[in-house]
Short mmCIF file of C-alpha atoms in Angstrom, two decimals:
data_model
loop_
_atom_site.label_atom_id
_atom_site.label_comp_id
_atom_site.label_asym_id
_atom_site.label_seq_id
_atom_site.Cartn_x
_atom_site.Cartn_y
_atom_site.Cartn_z
CA MET A 145 -9.88 -12.97 -29.87
CA LEU A 146 -13.11 -12.75 -31.93
CA ALA A 147 -12.91 -14.41 -35.65
CA VAL A 148 -12.66 -12.16 -38.66
CA SER A 149 -15.21 -12.53 -41.51
CA PHE A 150 -14.23 -12.35 -45.15
CA PHE A 151 -16.93 -11.44 -47.55
CA CYS A 152 -17.66 -9.90 -51.11
CA VAL A 153 -18.72 -6.61 -50.70
CA ASP A 154 -21.60 -6.79 -53.45
CA ASP A 155 -22.99 -9.73 -51.65
CA LEU A 156 -23.52 -7.71 -48.40
CA SER A 157 -27.01 -7.80 -47.10
CA LEU A 158 -27.18 -5.55 -44.09
CA GLY A 159 -30.75 -4.78 -43.53
CA GLU A 160 -32.14 -1.42 -42.63
CA VAL A 161 -30.95 1.00 -39.68
CA GLN A 162 -33.11 1.95 -37.21
CA TYR A 163 -32.36 5.50 -35.43
CA ARG A 164 -33.46 6.30 -32.11
CA ASN A 165 -32.22 9.17 -29.98
CA ASP A 166 -31.54 6.18 -27.05
CA LEU A 167 -28.39 4.73 -28.38
CA HIS A 168 -29.29 1.37 -26.91
CA HIS A 169 -31.78 1.00 -29.24
CA ILE A 170 -29.64 1.77 -32.50
CA SER A 171 -29.32 -1.09 -35.09
CA MET A 172 -26.61 0.30 -37.53
CA ASN A 173 -23.56 -0.90 -39.43
CA ILE A 174 -20.50 1.30 -39.61
CA LEU A 175 -17.39 1.40 -41.99
CA ILE A 176 -14.49 2.34 -40.28
CA PHE A 177 -12.03 3.66 -43.09
CA GLU A 178 -8.14 4.04 -41.72
CA TYR A 179 -6.28 5.51 -45.17
CA ILE A 180 -3.27 4.22 -44.31
CA THR A 181 -3.54 0.60 -43.33
CA GLY A 182 -7.18 0.48 -45.49
CA GLY A 183 -5.49 0.48 -49.00
CA GLY A 184 -4.78 4.19 -49.47
CA LEU A 185 -1.26 3.21 -50.42
CA ILE A 186 -1.57 0.56 -52.69
CA GLY A 187 1.10 0.35 -55.17
CA GLN A 188 3.44 2.60 -53.07
CA PRO A 189 5.59 1.70 -49.80
CA LEU A 190 3.84 1.15 -46.87
CA PRO A 191 6.15 2.96 -44.08
CA SER A 192 6.00 0.74 -40.89
CA SER A 193 5.63 3.90 -38.61
CA LEU A 194 2.74 5.35 -40.47
CA ALA A 195 1.21 1.87 -40.54
CA ARG A 196 1.59 1.24 -36.73
CA GLU A 197 0.15 4.65 -35.86
CA GLY A 198 -2.87 3.96 -38.14
CA ASP A 199 -3.56 0.73 -36.55
CA MET A 200 -3.43 2.14 -33.18
CA MET A 201 -6.24 4.59 -34.14
CA LEU A 202 -8.12 1.91 -35.99
CA PHE A 203 -7.90 -0.78 -33.51
CA ALA A 204 -9.20 1.72 -30.75
CA ALA A 205 -12.38 2.90 -32.99
CA VAL A 206 -12.86 -0.58 -33.60
CA ASN A 207 -13.03 -1.49 -30.21
CA ASP A 208 -15.28 1.13 -29.21
CA PHE A 209 -17.64 1.31 -31.86
CA ARG A 210 -18.13 -2.65 -31.74
CA ALA A 211 -18.89 -2.17 -27.90
CA LEU A 212 -22.33 0.07 -28.99
CA PRO A 213 -25.28 -2.18 -28.84
CA GLY A 214 -26.42 -3.07 -32.07
CA CYS A 215 -23.14 -1.61 -34.00
CA ASN A 216 -21.59 -3.70 -36.40
CA VAL A 217 -17.92 -2.73 -37.71
CA PHE A 218 -16.72 -3.17 -41.07
CA ILE A 219 -12.98 -2.17 -42.18
CA LEU A 220 -10.88 -2.21 -45.54
CA ARG A 221 -7.46 -3.72 -44.91
CA ASP A 222 -4.24 -3.45 -47.10
CA HIS A 223 -3.15 -7.09 -48.23
CA ARG A 224 0.33 -6.48 -46.71
CA LEU A 225 -1.27 -6.56 -43.51
CA SER A 226 -2.19 -8.82 -40.99
CA ASP A 227 -6.04 -9.22 -41.33
CA SER A 228 -6.80 -10.46 -38.00
CA VAL A 229 -8.36 -7.39 -36.57
CA SER A 230 -10.55 -8.55 -33.90
CA GLY A 231 -14.20 -6.96 -33.81
CA ALA A 232 -14.51 -6.20 -37.44
CA ARG A 233 -15.52 -7.87 -40.80
CA THR A 234 -12.86 -7.17 -43.14
CA VAL A 235 -12.49 -6.63 -46.81
CA VAL A 236 -9.00 -6.89 -48.16
CA VAL A 237 -8.06 -4.17 -50.84
CA GLY A 238 -5.44 -6.67 -53.15
CA PRO A 239 -2.59 -5.49 -55.44
CA GLY A 240 -3.97 -3.48 -58.34
CA GLU A 241 -7.39 -2.97 -56.61
CA SER A 242 -8.59 0.47 -55.58
CA TYR A 243 -10.23 1.42 -52.03
CA ASP A 244 -12.18 3.75 -53.96
CA ALA A 245 -14.03 0.86 -55.45
CA LYS A 246 -14.56 -0.65 -52.26
CA LEU A 247 -15.87 2.48 -50.41
CA GLU A 248 -18.15 2.96 -53.26
CA ALA A 249 -19.75 -0.70 -52.69
CA PHE A 250 -20.01 -0.04 -49.31
CA SER A 251 -21.60 3.40 -49.98
CA GLY A 252 -25.03 1.37 -50.50
CA THR A 253 -24.66 -0.65 -47.84
CA VAL A 254 -24.04 0.91 -44.89
CA HIS A 255 -25.39 3.20 -42.70
CA SER A 256 -22.47 5.40 -41.03
CA MET A 257 -18.83 5.65 -42.33
CA LEU A 258 -15.98 7.18 -40.09
CA PHE A 259 -12.84 8.43 -41.97
CA ILE A 260 -9.30 8.47 -40.30
CA ALA A 261 -7.16 10.26 -42.88
CA PRO A 262 -4.35 12.63 -43.39
CA GLU A 263 -5.43 15.86 -44.23
CA ASN A 264 -1.98 16.66 -46.24
CA GLY A 265 -3.01 16.57 -49.95
CA ASP A 266 -6.48 17.37 -49.07
CA ILE A 267 -6.92 13.26 -48.73
CA LEU A 268 -9.32 13.67 -45.77
CA PHE A 269 -11.08 16.66 -47.46
CA SER A 270 -11.48 14.58 -50.73
CA LEU A 271 -12.93 11.67 -48.86
CA CYS A 272 -15.53 13.55 -47.08
CA GLU A 273 -16.75 15.90 -50.11
CA ARG A 274 -17.07 12.80 -52.19
CA TYR A 275 -19.28 11.00 -49.54
CA SER A 276 -20.94 13.68 -47.75
CA THR A 277 -23.89 13.75 -49.74
CA GLN A 278 -24.62 9.86 -49.54
CA SER A 279 -27.71 8.61 -47.63
CA PHE A 280 -25.32 7.13 -44.93
CA GLU A 281 -24.29 9.49 -41.77
CA LEU A 282 -20.93 10.35 -42.31
CA LEU A 283 -19.18 11.00 -38.91
CA ASN A 284 -16.70 13.63 -39.93
CA ALA A 285 -16.63 17.37 -39.68
CA GLU A 286 -18.11 19.19 -42.75
CA PRO A 287 -15.79 19.30 -45.88
CA ARG A 288 -15.36 22.94 -46.05
CA THR A 289 -14.19 23.03 -42.70
CA ILE A 290 -11.72 20.12 -43.28
CA ARG A 291 -10.45 21.72 -46.15
CA LEU A 292 -9.89 24.95 -44.26
CA ALA A 293 -8.30 23.11 -41.37
CA SER A 294 -5.88 21.10 -43.87
CA HIS A 295 -4.01 24.30 -44.79
CA LYS A 296 -2.31 25.87 -41.96
CA PHE A 297 -1.90 29.42 -43.46
CA ALA A 298 -5.25 29.74 -44.45
CA THR A 299 -6.61 28.55 -40.78
CA TYR A 300 -4.22 31.13 -39.53
CA ARG A 301 -5.40 34.11 -41.44
CA TYR A 302 -9.13 32.88 -40.68
CA LEU A 303 -8.62 32.51 -37.15
CA LEU A 304 -6.76 36.01 -36.65
CA ALA A 305 -10.26 37.25 -37.40
CA HIS A 306 -11.79 35.47 -34.59
CA GLU A 307 -9.10 36.68 -31.91
CA ILE A 308 -7.97 32.90 -31.38
CA PRO A 309 -4.04 33.04 -29.71
CA GLN A 310 -1.95 31.58 -32.51
CA ILE A 311 1.65 31.20 -32.85
CA PRO A 312 2.78 33.98 -35.67
CA THR A 313 2.76 32.49 -39.02
CA CYS A 314 4.19 33.82 -42.06
CA ARG A 315 5.00 32.64 -45.65
CA ALA A 316 8.73 33.04 -46.97
CA ALA A 317 8.30 36.49 -48.12
CA ASP A 318 7.61 37.90 -44.55
CA ILE A 319 10.01 36.21 -42.45
CA ARG A 320 11.42 39.39 -41.12
CA SER A 321 7.93 40.00 -39.36
CA LEU A 322 9.10 37.14 -36.97
CA ARG A 323 10.47 37.56 -33.46
CA GLY A 324 12.72 34.92 -31.55
CA ASP A 325 16.04 33.20 -31.99
CA ARG A 326 14.92 29.84 -33.21
CA PHE A 327 12.30 29.17 -35.62
CA VAL A 328 10.50 26.16 -37.39
CA MET A 329 9.56 25.65 -41.43
CA LYS A 330 6.66 23.17 -41.87
CA PRO A 331 4.60 22.21 -44.83
CA GLU A 332 1.58 24.34 -45.34
CA ASP A 333 -0.47 21.01 -45.41
CA GLY A 334 1.74 19.05 -43.25
CA VAL A 335 0.65 16.37 -40.19
CA GLY A 336 1.89 16.77 -36.81
CA CYS A 337 5.75 16.85 -36.71
CA THR A 338 5.90 15.31 -40.39
CA ASP A 339 8.70 17.15 -42.20
CA ILE A 340 9.23 20.18 -39.99
CA SER A 341 12.61 21.66 -39.88
CA LEU A 342 13.94 23.35 -36.75
CA LEU A 343 15.92 26.65 -37.62
CA GLU A 344 18.60 27.39 -35.22
CA ASN A 345 19.33 31.23 -35.75
CA ARG A 346 17.99 34.02 -38.69
CA SER A 347 20.63 32.85 -40.80
CA GLU A 348 18.98 29.17 -41.03
CA LEU A 349 15.75 30.89 -41.34
CA GLN A 350 16.63 33.11 -44.30
CA ALA A 351 18.64 29.97 -46.03
CA ALA A 352 15.44 27.84 -45.59
CA ALA A 353 13.14 30.77 -47.13
CA ASP A 354 15.35 31.24 -50.11
CA GLY A 355 15.15 27.69 -50.89
CA ALA A 356 11.61 26.86 -49.95
CA ASP A 357 8.77 26.08 -52.39
CA ARG A 358 7.04 29.61 -51.14
CA GLU A 359 3.56 28.33 -51.67
CA HIS A 360 3.98 25.10 -49.41
CA PHE A 361 6.15 25.97 -46.53
CA ILE A 362 5.08 28.39 -43.62
CA PHE A 363 7.43 29.76 -41.09
CA GLN A 364 6.77 30.35 -37.35
CA PRO A 365 8.99 31.17 -34.08
CA TYR A 366 10.10 28.12 -32.19
CA VAL A 367 7.81 28.41 -28.93
CA GLN A 368 9.07 26.37 -26.19
CA GLY A 369 6.63 25.41 -23.50
CA VAL A 370 4.22 22.57 -22.77
CA HIS A 371 3.14 20.85 -25.70
CA ALA A 372 -0.57 20.17 -25.13
CA SER A 373 -3.07 18.20 -27.55
CA LEU A 374 -6.77 18.68 -26.67
CA SER A 375 -9.36 15.77 -27.61
CA LEU A 376 -12.74 17.47 -28.07
CA LEU A 377 -16.36 16.75 -29.05
CA CYS A 378 -17.89 19.49 -31.04
CA TRP A 379 -21.29 20.08 -32.63
CA GLU A 380 -22.23 23.32 -34.79
CA GLY A 381 -20.35 25.68 -32.70
CA ALA A 382 -20.16 24.26 -29.43
CA GLY A 383 -17.37 22.15 -28.10
CA LEU A 384 -16.69 20.00 -25.28
CA VAL A 385 -13.36 18.63 -23.94
CA LEU A 386 -12.86 15.20 -23.67
CA SER A 387 -9.31 15.09 -22.48
CA CYS A 388 -6.21 17.49 -22.32
CA ASN A 389 -3.28 15.67 -22.92
CA ARG A 390 0.74 16.24 -22.76
CA GLN A 391 2.71 15.48 -25.94
CA GLN A 392 6.15 14.26 -25.80
CA ILE A 393 8.10 16.22 -28.58
CA ARG A 394 11.99 15.72 -28.91
CA GLU A 395 14.31 17.72 -30.74
CA GLU A 396 16.55 15.78 -33.15
CA GLY A 397 19.06 16.24 -36.07
CA GLY A 398 17.28 19.65 -37.03
CA SER A 399 13.86 18.20 -36.88
CA LEU A 400 11.21 17.50 -34.34
CA GLN A 401 10.12 14.05 -33.48
CA TRP A 402 6.77 12.89 -31.75
CA GLU A 403 7.54 10.43 -29.35
CA GLY A 404 4.14 9.95 -27.54
CA CYS A 405 1.32 11.70 -25.33
CA THR A 406 -0.20 11.29 -21.82
CA VAL A 407 -3.60 11.24 -22.27
CA GLY A 408 -5.34 13.35 -19.43
CA ALA A 409 -2.33 14.66 -18.13
CA LEU A 410 -3.49 18.33 -18.07
CA GLU A 411 -6.50 19.75 -16.62
CA ASN A 412 -9.58 20.34 -18.65
CA GLU A 413 -10.71 23.46 -16.82
CA LYS A 414 -7.74 25.18 -18.04
CA PHE A 415 -8.47 24.73 -21.89
CA ALA A 416 -12.33 24.48 -21.76
CA GLY A 417 -12.64 28.61 -22.65
CA PHE A 418 -9.96 28.00 -25.53
CA ALA A 419 -11.63 24.87 -26.84
CA SER A 420 -15.19 26.68 -26.80
CA ARG A 421 -13.64 29.54 -28.67
CA ILE A 422 -12.26 27.21 -31.39
CA ALA A 423 -15.56 25.63 -31.88
CA ARG A 424 -17.75 28.64 -32.10
CA ALA A 425 -15.09 30.14 -34.83
CA LEU A 426 -15.34 26.67 -36.87
CA PRO A 427 -19.11 25.73 -36.29
CA GLY A 428 -18.49 22.90 -39.08
CA LEU A 429 -16.40 20.99 -36.65
CA ARG A 430 -18.48 17.97 -35.86
CA GLY A 431 -17.83 14.78 -33.76
CA TYR A 432 -14.25 14.10 -32.57
CA VAL A 433 -11.95 16.93 -33.14
CA GLY A 434 -8.04 16.94 -32.15
CA VAL A 435 -6.16 20.38 -31.34
CA ASP A 436 -2.64 20.77 -30.93
CA ALA A 437 -1.34 24.10 -28.68
CA VAL A 438 1.70 25.05 -26.93
CA VAL A 439 1.25 26.57 -23.40
CA ALA A 440 4.00 29.23 -22.70
CA LYS A 441 4.08 32.22 -20.07
CA ASN A 442 0.55 30.89 -19.11
CA GLU A 443 -0.84 31.63 -22.89
CA ILE A 444 -2.32 29.10 -24.67
CA LEU A 445 -1.25 28.95 -28.34
CA LEU A 446 -2.86 27.01 -31.06
CA VAL A 447 -0.61 24.90 -33.12
CA GLU A 448 -2.82 23.25 -35.63
CA ILE A 449 -6.55 21.74 -35.81
CA ASN A 450 -6.86 18.01 -36.76
CA PRO A 451 -10.79 17.41 -37.89
CA ARG A 452 -10.40 13.45 -37.29
CA LEU A 453 -9.39 10.77 -34.86
CA THR A 454 -5.87 11.45 -33.59
CA THR A 455 -3.55 9.20 -31.93
CA SER A 456 -4.64 10.43 -28.65
CA TYR A 457 -7.88 8.88 -29.11
CA VAL A 458 -5.97 5.47 -28.41
CA GLY A 459 -5.87 5.96 -24.77
CA LEU A 460 -9.00 7.88 -24.52
CA GLY A 461 -11.48 5.31 -23.37
CA THR A 462 -9.07 4.02 -20.54
CA ALA A 463 -8.44 7.60 -19.49
CA LEU A 464 -11.93 8.35 -18.93
CA GLY A 465 -13.13 4.92 -17.95
CA ALA A 466 -15.97 5.19 -20.65
CA ASN A 467 -16.40 4.48 -24.41
CA PRO A 468 -16.01 7.82 -26.12
CA ALA A 469 -17.59 6.59 -29.22
CA GLN A 470 -21.20 6.62 -27.62
CA TRP A 471 -20.75 10.49 -27.54
CA ILE A 472 -19.53 10.49 -31.14
CA MET A 473 -22.76 8.66 -32.03
CA GLN A 474 -25.12 10.62 -29.75
CA CYS A 475 -23.91 13.91 -31.54
CA PHE A 476 -24.91 12.67 -34.85
CA ALA A 477 -27.92 10.96 -33.59
CA GLU A 478 -29.41 13.72 -31.62
CA ARG A 479 -27.65 16.66 -33.55
CA ALA A 480 -26.26 17.89 -30.01
CA LEU A 481 -23.39 17.59 -27.68
CA PRO A 482 -24.37 15.13 -24.71
CA ALA A 483 -25.00 17.46 -21.71
CA VAL A 484 -22.15 15.93 -19.40
CA ILE A 485 -18.67 14.40 -20.10
CA PRO A 486 -17.08 12.89 -17.04
CA PRO A 487 -13.60 13.89 -16.33
CA CYS A 488 -10.61 11.56 -16.96
CA ARG A 489 -9.82 9.29 -14.06
CA VAL A 490 -6.37 8.27 -14.69
CA PRO A 491 -3.58 9.42 -16.85
CA VAL A 492 -2.52 7.05 -19.90
CA GLU A 493 0.61 6.91 -21.66
CA VAL A 494 0.49 6.39 -25.70
CA ASP A 495 3.24 6.05 -27.88
CA LEU A 496 4.16 4.47 -31.30
CA GLU A 497 6.35 1.31 -29.89
CA GLY A 498 4.04 0.19 -27.35
CA GLY A 499 0.71 1.66 -27.79
CA GLN A 500 -1.22 2.35 -24.96
CA LEU A 501 0.36 1.86 -21.47
CA ALA A 502 -1.90 2.52 -18.93
#
């Protein structure tokens, strides 16, 4: 294990970045800010499940970016969590302190930032909006695209015009338009399976619609099929599939629970066209992007777009036998996608209990 250094942000002297198209000659310092574990919940409860998932993504990103030649990695860390993050220099966010102040101090010293944050409450959008015009490179999608993708009904209506196959979606006032026997109600800006209600019949659908905050919930038929997630690399209207992953989602007590995924379990070729259409429709997607979909009756239907690192990233390097951070950096350094991405070599199991299980 590498030792973790502690330091005062104000005392940082990181030198000047040198960008070249050959990644072997880049000298740079990057801050990876994972919102849940990096102080975003200071003064609030820190749920262990959210912290565990955040740590999985953070550790994977730190491990990949620190392996790039000349790349020095920095992170923020909630004081309630272990500060032993191998390969990163850590700034602790203490009781009563603000992660905003720490980020602001870093903004004048690092050369790149990568935000890993939830879309709900416009958290990811607000971070990227605030720092998108700074002198450093922001390794995230464009803020306006993040904001659109953060709101499911707005995304649904936008992508209808681009003829992207999607699960039919409506507000409470229009539930009669839905077809099917079972339905789901989910927050309009929700993330993954969080706060999704599974409705067993039309009576439950009507009751849920009558009691719902009509501006903050959407309704869909419950489509059974293969739950898939795509790990994409995007740049200005173009998209490449890094891996196609099978998700394990369990029905439990009127809700849906995410149990894990198998990275690289599905064939890239079957999803390549679908991924390209999404990238063309949303040219503001940049770098790593996660897409959730369901495959039913040989049709791929979009569930949601996550314009950030997702949990599938945890197993991506092992599945590919290569470092995906090199391609993320290449996108931003060269303003273009890599010419070729190798296919996954081996499927990799990822879950919240065991992390990555090859």
